[in-house]
Amino acid sequence: MALVHLIYCSAIQDFVTIPDLYRVLQQSIKNNGQRGITGIVMYHDGSVLQILEGEEESVSALYEKICNDRRHHRIQTIIKEQIDHRNFTQWSMGFINLSSRELSQLIADFGEIPPEDPVFDSLDEGKAKQFLAAFHQ
């Protein structure tokens, strides 16, 4: 079975709170460990950018579940492709709650990300990979 990564962005519904996100994260860490999925979630003010890594069947099944989750809307697949190795082996699911200052710095570093809602909508494949690589280091 092929190893893949899938990068997507979405907006979180207004009724979802930060404590809700942390509860989902704890459950995801447990479930992803059992499914062999690794990755990271970046969150800022209702916008999500996530990378999922693992066997294609597992990643696709999880992504389908995410797409059907009523907490998400405006889901956009940025890239799904085969990879030679994982970039986030240390995390069954890492989480970064970006402050406005941190996000402003990232936008300044990448220069082409317009500050719109959801903020990650404008990332193309190349920018998404660069953006996520900044957190891998």
PDB file of N, CA and C in Angstrom, residues 43-128:
ATOM      1  N   TYR A  43      -4.198  25.867  13.429  1.00  0.00           N
ATOM      2  CA  TYR A  43      -5.487  26.516  13.637  1.00  0.00           C
ATOM      3  C   TYR A  43      -5.272  28.003  13.901  1.00  0.00           C
ATOM      4  N   HIS A  44      -6.122  28.814  13.296  1.00  0.00           N
ATOM      5  CA  HIS A  44      -6.137  30.246  13.604  1.00  0.00           C
ATOM      6  C   HIS A  44      -7.548  30.781  13.402  1.00  0.00           C
ATOM      7  N   ASP A  45      -8.144  31.220  14.481  1.00  0.00           N
ATOM      8  CA  ASP A  45      -9.394  31.975  14.434  1.00  0.00           C
ATOM      9  C   ASP A  45     -10.436  31.365  13.495  1.00  0.00           C
ATOM     10  N   GLY A  46     -10.666  30.064  13.647  1.00  0.00           N
ATOM     11  CA  GLY A  46     -11.693  29.402  12.852  1.00  0.00           C
ATOM     12  C   GLY A  46     -11.216  28.767  11.564  1.00  0.00           C
ATOM     13  N   SER A  47      -9.947  28.939  11.219  1.00  0.00           N
ATOM     14  CA  SER A  47      -9.391  28.345   9.997  1.00  0.00           C
ATOM     15  C   SER A  47      -8.426  27.219  10.357  1.00  0.00           C
ATOM     16  N   VAL A  48      -8.470  26.157   9.557  1.00  0.00           N
ATOM     17  CA  VAL A  48      -7.648  24.975   9.797  1.00  0.00           C
ATOM     18  C   VAL A  48      -6.840  24.655   8.546  1.00  0.00           C
ATOM     19  N   LEU A  49      -5.582  24.306   8.751  1.00  0.00           N
ATOM     20  CA  LEU A  49      -4.742  23.709   7.718  1.00  0.00           C
ATOM     21  C   LEU A  49      -4.204  22.430   8.328  1.00  0.00           C
ATOM     22  N   GLN A  50      -4.418  21.297   7.665  1.00  0.00           N
ATOM     23  CA  GLN A  50      -3.997  20.022   8.236  1.00  0.00           C
ATOM     24  C   GLN A  50      -3.301  19.181   7.194  1.00  0.00           C
ATOM     25  N   ILE A  51      -2.293  18.443   7.667  1.00  0.00           N
ATOM     26  CA  ILE A  51      -1.653  17.426   6.844  1.00  0.00           C
ATOM     27  C   ILE A  51      -1.873  16.082   7.521  1.00  0.00           C
ATOM     28  N   LEU A  52      -2.275  15.118   6.725  1.00  0.00           N
ATOM     29  CA  LEU A  52      -2.436  13.736   7.167  1.00  0.00           C
ATOM     30  C   LEU A  52      -1.440  12.894   6.389  1.00  0.00           C
ATOM     31  N   GLU A  53      -0.713  12.017   7.079  1.00  0.00           N
ATOM     32  CA  GLU A  53       0.260  11.130   6.442  1.00  0.00           C
ATOM     33  C   GLU A  53      -0.054   9.691   6.834  1.00  0.00           C
ATOM     34  N   GLY A  54       0.083   8.793   5.896  1.00  0.00           N
ATOM     35  CA  GLY A  54      -0.116   7.385   6.213  1.00  0.00           C
ATOM     36  C   GLY A  54      -0.411   6.577   4.973  1.00  0.00           C
ATOM     37  N   GLU A  55      -0.835   5.328   5.201  1.00  0.00           N
ATOM     38  CA  GLU A  55      -1.231   4.471   4.098  1.00  0.00           C
ATOM     39  C   GLU A  55      -2.444   5.091   3.415  1.00  0.00           C
ATOM     40  N   GLU A  56      -2.489   5.023   2.101  1.00  0.00           N
ATOM     41  CA  GLU A  56      -3.527   5.699   1.328  1.00  0.00           C
ATOM     42  C   GLU A  56      -4.938   5.349   1.794  1.00  0.00           C
ATOM     43  N   GLU A  57      -5.201   4.105   2.059  1.00  0.00           N
ATOM     44  CA  GLU A  57      -6.541   3.683   2.489  1.00  0.00           C
ATOM     45  C   GLU A  57      -6.930   4.336   3.815  1.00  0.00           C
ATOM     46  N   SER A  58      -6.005   4.378   4.764  1.00  0.00           N
ATOM     47  CA  SER A  58      -6.280   4.974   6.073  1.00  0.00           C
ATOM     48  C   SER A  58      -6.494   6.481   5.979  1.00  0.00           C
ATOM     49  N   VAL A  59      -5.636   7.150   5.212  1.00  0.00           N
ATOM     50  CA  VAL A  59      -5.752   8.602   5.050  1.00  0.00           C
ATOM     51  C   VAL A  59      -7.065   8.951   4.353  1.00  0.00           C
ATOM     52  N   SER A  60      -7.405   8.221   3.306  1.00  0.00           N
ATOM     53  CA  SER A  60      -8.647   8.492   2.569  1.00  0.00           C
ATOM     54  C   SER A  60      -9.872   8.274   3.446  1.00  0.00           C
ATOM     55  N   ALA A  61      -9.863   7.229   4.254  1.00  0.00           N
ATOM     56  CA  ALA A  61     -11.000   6.957   5.146  1.00  0.00           C
ATOM     57  C   ALA A  61     -11.150   8.062   6.186  1.00  0.00           C
ATOM     58  N   LEU A  62     -10.036   8.511   6.748  1.00  0.00           N
ATOM     59  CA  LEU A  62     -10.097   9.587   7.737  1.00  0.00           C
ATOM     60  C   LEU A  62     -10.564  10.891   7.096  1.00  0.00           C
ATOM     61  N   TYR A  63     -10.058  11.191   5.919  1.00  0.00           N
ATOM     62  CA  TYR A  63     -10.449  12.429   5.246  1.00  0.00           C
ATOM     63  C   TYR A  63     -11.939  12.420   4.905  1.00  0.00           C
ATOM     64  N   GLU A  64     -12.451  11.282   4.498  1.00  0.00           N
ATOM     65  CA  GLU A  64     -13.891  11.182   4.223  1.00  0.00           C
ATOM     66  C   GLU A  64     -14.691  11.469   5.499  1.00  0.00           C
ATOM     67  N   LYS A  65     -14.207  10.954   6.612  1.00  0.00           N
ATOM     68  CA  LYS A  65     -14.864  11.212   7.900  1.00  0.00           C
ATOM     69  C   LYS A  65     -14.830  12.710   8.231  1.00  0.00           C
ATOM     70  N   ILE A  66     -13.695  13.345   7.997  1.00  0.00           N
ATOM     71  CA  ILE A  66     -13.554  14.789   8.245  1.00  0.00           C
ATOM     72  C   ILE A  66     -14.518  15.565   7.338  1.00  0.00           C
ATOM     73  N   CYS A  67     -14.595  15.176   6.077  1.00  0.00           N
ATOM     74  CA  CYS A  67     -15.480  15.870   5.129  1.00  0.00           C
ATOM     75  C   CYS A  67     -16.950  15.763   5.528  1.00  0.00           C
ATOM     76  N   ASN A  68     -17.304  14.709   6.232  1.00  0.00           N
ATOM     77  CA  ASN A  68     -18.684  14.516   6.681  1.00  0.00           C
ATOM     78  C   ASN A  68     -18.932  15.042   8.093  1.00  0.00           C
ATOM     79  N   ASP A  69     -17.923  15.619   8.720  1.00  0.00           N
ATOM     80  CA  ASP A  69     -18.029  16.143  10.080  1.00  0.00           C
ATOM     81  C   ASP A  69     -18.669  17.531  10.039  1.00  0.00           C
ATOM     82  N   ARG A  70     -19.776  17.707  10.724  1.00  0.00           N
ATOM     83  CA  ARG A  70     -20.512  18.972  10.660  1.00  0.00           C
ATOM     84  C   ARG A  70     -19.758  20.142  11.295  1.00  0.00           C
ATOM     85  N   ARG A  71     -18.675  19.857  12.004  1.00  0.00           N
ATOM     86  CA  ARG A  71     -17.876  20.949  12.577  1.00  0.00           C
ATOM     87  C   ARG A  71     -17.046  21.669  11.523  1.00  0.00           C
ATOM     88  N   HIS A  72     -16.818  21.008  10.390  1.00  0.00           N
ATOM     89  CA  HIS A  72     -16.048  21.601   9.288  1.00  0.00           C
ATOM     90  C   HIS A  72     -16.979  22.102   8.197  1.00  0.00           C
ATOM     91  N   HIS A  73     -16.588  23.172   7.539  1.00  0.00           N
ATOM     92  CA  HIS A  73     -17.234  23.579   6.295  1.00  0.00           C
ATOM     93  C   HIS A  73     -16.172  24.250   5.432  1.00  0.00           C
ATOM     94  N   ARG A  74     -16.516  24.504   4.200  1.00  0.00           N
ATOM     95  CA  ARG A  74     -15.574  25.086   3.232  1.00  0.00           C
ATOM     96  C   ARG A  74     -14.289  24.262   3.149  1.00  0.00           C
ATOM     97  N   ILE A  75     -14.440  22.948   3.123  1.00  0.00           N
ATOM     98  CA  ILE A  75     -13.280  22.052   3.046  1.00  0.00           C
ATOM     99  C   ILE A  75     -12.725  22.073   1.630  1.00  0.00           C
ATOM    100  N   GLN A  76     -11.409  22.229   1.553  1.00  0.00           N
ATOM    101  CA  GLN A  76     -10.742  22.301   0.247  1.00  0.00           C
ATOM    102  C   GLN A  76      -9.501  21.419   0.277  1.00  0.00           C
ATOM    103  N   THR A  77      -9.446  20.435  -0.595  1.00  0.00           N
ATOM    104  CA  THR A  77      -8.248  19.604  -0.730  1.00  0.00           C
ATOM    105  C   THR A  77      -7.201  20.412  -1.479  1.00  0.00           C
ATOM    106  N   ILE A  78      -6.038  20.543  -0.889  1.00  0.00           N
ATOM    107  CA  ILE A  78      -4.953  21.281  -1.542  1.00  0.00           C
ATOM    108  C   ILE A  78      -4.074  20.327  -2.333  1.00  0.00           C
ATOM    109  N   ILE A  79      -3.728  19.203  -1.708  1.00  0.00           N
ATOM    110  CA  ILE A  79      -2.897  18.213  -2.407  1.00  0.00           C
ATOM    111  C   ILE A  79      -3.062  16.851  -1.748  1.00  0.00           C
ATOM    112  N   LYS A  80      -3.030  15.834  -2.577  1.00  0.00           N
ATOM    113  CA  LYS A  80      -2.927  14.451  -2.108  1.00  0.00           C
ATOM    114  C   LYS A  80      -1.972  13.772  -3.066  1.00  0.00           C
ATOM    115  N   GLU A  81      -0.887  13.233  -2.510  1.00  0.00           N
ATOM    116  CA  GLU A  81       0.111  12.610  -3.375  1.00  0.00           C
ATOM    117  C   GLU A  81       0.902  11.566  -2.607  1.00  0.00           C
ATOM    118  N   GLN A  82       1.543  10.679  -3.353  1.00  0.00           N
ATOM    119  CA  GLN A  82       2.411   9.680  -2.738  1.00  0.00           C
ATOM    120  C   GLN A  82       3.672  10.366  -2.229  1.00  0.00           C
ATOM    121  N   ILE A  83       4.185   9.842  -1.129  1.00  0.00           N
ATOM    122  CA  ILE A  83       5.425  10.362  -0.541  1.00  0.00           C
ATOM    123  C   ILE A  83       6.368   9.198  -0.252  1.00  0.00           C
ATOM    124  N   ASP A  84       7.646   9.507  -0.176  1.00  0.00           N
ATOM    125  CA  ASP A  84       8.647   8.484   0.126  1.00  0.00           C
ATOM    126  C   ASP A  84       8.796   8.246   1.618  1.00  0.00           C
ATOM    127  N   HIS A  85       8.568   9.318   2.406  1.00  0.00           N
ATOM    128  CA  HIS A  85       8.717   9.209   3.855  1.00  0.00           C
ATOM    129  C   HIS A  85       7.801  10.228   4.540  1.00  0.00           C
ATOM    130  N   ARG A  86       7.553  10.006   5.803  1.00  0.00           N
ATOM    131  CA  ARG A  86       6.725  10.912   6.595  1.00  0.00           C
ATOM    132  C   ARG A  86       7.558  12.100   7.061  1.00  0.00           C
ATOM    133  N   ASN A  87       6.906  13.233   7.218  1.00  0.00           N
ATOM    134  CA  ASN A  87       7.566  14.414   7.759  1.00  0.00           C
ATOM    135  C   ASN A  87       7.233  14.645   9.228  1.00  0.00           C
ATOM    136  N   PHE A  88       6.165  14.032   9.707  1.00  0.00           N
ATOM    137  CA  PHE A  88       5.701  14.276  11.077  1.00  0.00           C
ATOM    138  C   PHE A  88       5.619  12.983  11.871  1.00  0.00           C
ATOM    139  N   THR A  89       6.669  12.195  11.813  1.00  0.00           N
ATOM    140  CA  THR A  89       6.676  10.890  12.480  1.00  0.00           C
ATOM    141  C   THR A  89       6.511  10.997  13.992  1.00  0.00           C
ATOM    142  N   GLN A  90       6.874  12.132  14.556  1.00  0.00           N
ATOM    143  CA  GLN A  90       6.813  12.294  16.009  1.00  0.00           C
ATOM    144  C   GLN A  90       5.397  12.580  16.516  1.00  0.00           C
ATOM    145  N   TRP A  91       4.467  12.860  15.617  1.00  0.00           N
ATOM    146  CA  TRP A  91       3.114  13.228  16.040  1.00  0.00           C
ATOM    147  C   TRP A  91       2.065  12.356  15.376  1.00  0.00           C
ATOM    148  N   SER A  92       1.245  11.645  16.190  1.00  0.00           N
ATOM    149  CA  SER A  92       0.063  11.017  15.604  1.00  0.00           C
ATOM    150  C   SER A  92      -0.919  12.122  15.243  1.00  0.00           C
ATOM    151  N   MET A  93      -0.804  13.269  15.903  1.00  0.00           N
ATOM    152  CA  MET A  93      -1.443  14.503  15.440  1.00  0.00           C
ATOM    153  C   MET A  93      -0.929  15.659  16.283  1.00  0.00           C
ATOM    154  N   GLY A  94      -0.077  16.475  15.674  1.00  0.00           N
ATOM    155  CA  GLY A  94       0.397  17.691  16.324  1.00  0.00           C
ATOM    156  C   GLY A  94      -0.649  18.789  16.176  1.00  0.00           C
ATOM    157  N   PHE A  95      -0.581  19.776  17.034  1.00  0.00           N
ATOM    158  CA  PHE A  95      -1.556  20.875  16.985  1.00  0.00           C
ATOM    159  C   PHE A  95      -0.837  22.175  17.300  1.00  0.00           C
ATOM    160  N   ILE A  96      -1.064  23.170  16.461  1.00  0.00           N
ATOM    161  CA  ILE A  96      -0.521  24.504  16.698  1.00  0.00           C
ATOM    162  C   ILE A  96      -1.665  25.491  16.598  1.00  0.00           C
ATOM    163  N   ASN A  97      -1.919  26.195  17.683  1.00  0.00           N
ATOM    164  CA  ASN A  97      -2.933  27.254  17.707  1.00  0.00           C
ATOM    165  C   ASN A  97      -2.176  28.553  17.463  1.00  0.00           C
ATOM    166  N   LEU A  98      -2.179  29.002  16.207  1.00  0.00           N
ATOM    167  CA  LEU A  98      -1.396  30.171  15.823  1.00  0.00           C
ATOM    168  C   LEU A  98      -2.003  31.454  16.379  1.00  0.00           C
ATOM    169  N   SER A  99      -1.173  32.247  17.002  1.00  0.00           N
ATOM    170  CA  SER A  99      -1.611  33.576  17.426  1.00  0.00           C
ATOM    171  C   SER A  99      -1.643  34.488  16.197  1.00  0.00           C
ATOM    172  N   SER A 100      -2.297  35.612  16.318  1.00  0.00           N
ATOM    173  CA  SER A 100      -2.330  36.576  15.208  1.00  0.00           C
ATOM    174  C   SER A 100      -0.920  37.027  14.857  1.00  0.00           C
ATOM    175  N   ARG A 101      -0.078  37.194  15.871  1.00  0.00           N
ATOM    176  CA  ARG A 101       1.306  37.617  15.638  1.00  0.00           C
ATOM    177  C   ARG A 101       2.077  36.545  14.856  1.00  0.00           C
ATOM    178  N   GLU A 102       1.930  35.279  15.268  1.00  0.00           N
ATOM    179  CA  GLU A 102       2.617  34.185  14.571  1.00  0.00           C
ATOM    180  C   GLU A 102       2.126  34.072  13.129  1.00  0.00           C
ATOM    181  N   LEU A 103       0.821  34.202  12.938  1.00  0.00           N
ATOM    182  CA  LEU A 103       0.277  34.131  11.593  1.00  0.00           C
ATOM    183  C   LEU A 103       0.773  35.299  10.740  1.00  0.00           C
ATOM    184  N   SER A 104       0.817  36.495  11.319  1.00  0.00           N
ATOM    185  CA  SER A 104       1.325  37.656  10.588  1.00  0.00           C
ATOM    186  C   SER A 104       2.768  37.438  10.154  1.00  0.00           C
ATOM    187  N   GLN A 105       3.567  36.822  11.020  1.00  0.00           N
ATOM    188  CA  GLN A 105       4.957  36.549  10.677  1.00  0.00           C
ATOM    189  C   GLN A 105       5.046  35.535   9.543  1.00  0.00           C
ATOM    190  N   LEU A 106       4.220  34.497   9.596  1.00  0.00           N
ATOM    191  CA  LEU A 106       4.208  33.514   8.515  1.00  0.00           C
ATOM    192  C   LEU A 106       3.786  34.146   7.201  1.00  0.00           C
ATOM    193  N   ILE A 107       2.763  34.976   7.252  1.00  0.00           N
ATOM    194  CA  ILE A 107       2.311  35.663   6.039  1.00  0.00           C
ATOM    195  C   ILE A 107       3.436  36.536   5.484  1.00  0.00           C
ATOM    196  N   ALA A 108       4.149  37.230   6.374  1.00  0.00           N
ATOM    197  CA  ALA A 108       5.278  38.058   5.933  1.00  0.00           C
ATOM    198  C   ALA A 108       6.367  37.185   5.304  1.00  0.00           C
ATOM    199  N   ASP A 109       6.633  36.023   5.905  1.00  0.00           N
ATOM    200  CA  ASP A 109       7.656  35.114   5.384  1.00  0.00           C
ATOM    201  C   ASP A 109       7.291  34.571   4.004  1.00  0.00           C
ATOM    202  N   PHE A 110       6.004  34.297   3.801  1.00  0.00           N
ATOM    203  CA  PHE A 110       5.581  33.688   2.549  1.00  0.00           C
ATOM    204  C   PHE A 110       5.070  34.700   1.541  1.00  0.00           C
ATOM    205  N   GLY A 111       4.672  35.865   2.016  1.00  0.00           N
ATOM    206  CA  GLY A 111       4.370  36.981   1.150  1.00  0.00           C
ATOM    207  C   GLY A 111       3.163  36.905   0.249  1.00  0.00           C
ATOM    208  N   GLU A 112       2.675  35.721  -0.069  1.00  0.00           N
ATOM    209  CA  GLU A 112       1.598  35.608  -1.039  1.00  0.00           C
ATOM    210  C   GLU A 112       0.316  35.065  -0.434  1.00  0.00           C
ATOM    211  N   ILE A 113       0.197  35.067   0.870  1.00  0.00           N
ATOM    212  CA  ILE A 113      -1.003  34.551   1.514  1.00  0.00           C
ATOM    213  C   ILE A 113      -1.859  35.732   1.932  1.00  0.00           C
ATOM    214  N   PRO A 114      -2.930  36.019   1.197  1.00  0.00           N
ATOM    215  CA  PRO A 114      -3.755  37.157   1.585  1.00  0.00           C
ATOM    216  C   PRO A 114      -4.491  36.892   2.899  1.00  0.00           C
ATOM    217  N   PRO A 115      -4.647  37.918   3.716  1.00  0.00           N
ATOM    218  CA  PRO A 115      -5.319  37.740   5.007  1.00  0.00           C
ATOM    219  C   PRO A 115      -6.837  37.700   4.847  1.00  0.00           C
ATOM    220  N   GLU A 116      -7.357  36.554   4.438  1.00  0.00           N
ATOM    221  CA  GLU A 116      -8.787  36.407   4.264  1.00  0.00           C
ATOM    222  C   GLU A 116      -9.298  35.246   5.108  1.00  0.00           C
ATOM    223  N   ASP A 117     -10.605  35.093   5.200  1.00  0.00           N
ATOM    224  CA  ASP A 117     -11.198  34.062   6.036  1.00  0.00           C
ATOM    225  C   ASP A 117     -11.856  33.019   5.158  1.00  0.00           C
ATOM    226  N   PRO A 118     -11.526  31.741   5.213  1.00  0.00           N
ATOM    227  CA  PRO A 118     -10.456  31.222   6.050  1.00  0.00           C
ATOM    228  C   PRO A 118      -9.085  31.528   5.452  1.00  0.00           C
ATOM    229  N   VAL A 119      -8.154  31.786   6.308  1.00  0.00           N
ATOM    230  CA  VAL A 119      -6.863  32.320   5.909  1.00  0.00           C
ATOM    231  C   VAL A 119      -6.062  31.364   5.024  1.00  0.00           C
ATOM    232  N   PHE A 120      -6.305  30.066   5.116  1.00  0.00           N
ATOM    233  CA  PHE A 120      -5.500  29.105   4.365  1.00  0.00           C
ATOM    234  C   PHE A 120      -6.062  28.786   2.979  1.00  0.00           C
ATOM    235  N   ASP A 121      -7.204  29.366   2.621  1.00  0.00           N
ATOM    236  CA  ASP A 121      -7.856  29.068   1.343  1.00  0.00           C
ATOM    237  C   ASP A 121      -6.978  29.325   0.124  1.00  0.00           C
ATOM    238  N   SER A 122      -6.118  30.295   0.194  1.00  0.00           N
ATOM    239  CA  SER A 122      -5.375  30.710  -0.987  1.00  0.00           C
ATOM    240  C   SER A 122      -4.068  29.944  -1.203  1.00  0.00           C
ATOM    241  N   LEU A 123      -3.771  28.980  -0.354  1.00  0.00           N
ATOM    242  CA  LEU A 123      -2.532  28.223  -0.520  1.00  0.00           C
ATOM    243  C   LEU A 123      -2.632  27.270  -1.698  1.00  0.00           C
ATOM    244  N   ASP A 124      -1.617  27.305  -2.569  1.00  0.00           N
ATOM    245  CA  ASP A 124      -1.536  26.297  -3.615  1.00  0.00           C
ATOM    246  C   ASP A 124      -0.656  25.162  -3.094  1.00  0.00           C
ATOM    247  N   GLU A 125      -0.433  24.144  -3.913  1.00  0.00           N
ATOM    248  CA  GLU A 125       0.332  22.976  -3.474  1.00  0.00           C
ATOM    249  C   GLU A 125       1.720  23.357  -2.957  1.00  0.00           C
ATOM    250  N   GLY A 126       2.433  24.157  -3.730  1.00  0.00           N
ATOM    251  CA  GLY A 126       3.802  24.526  -3.358  1.00  0.00           C
ATOM    252  C   GLY A 126       3.860  25.316  -2.067  1.00  0.00           C
ATOM    253  N   LYS A 127       2.991  26.320  -1.935  1.00  0.00           N
ATOM    254  CA  LYS A 127       2.984  27.140  -0.724  1.00  0.00           C
ATOM    255  C   LYS A 127       2.557  26.324   0.489  1.00  0.00           C
ATOM    256  N   ALA A 128       1.601  25.431   0.312  1.00  0.00           N
ATOM    257  CA  ALA A 128       1.158  24.596   1.431  1.00  0.00           C
ATOM    258  C   ALA A 128       2.301  23.724   1.938  1.00  0.00           C
TER     259      ALA A 128
END
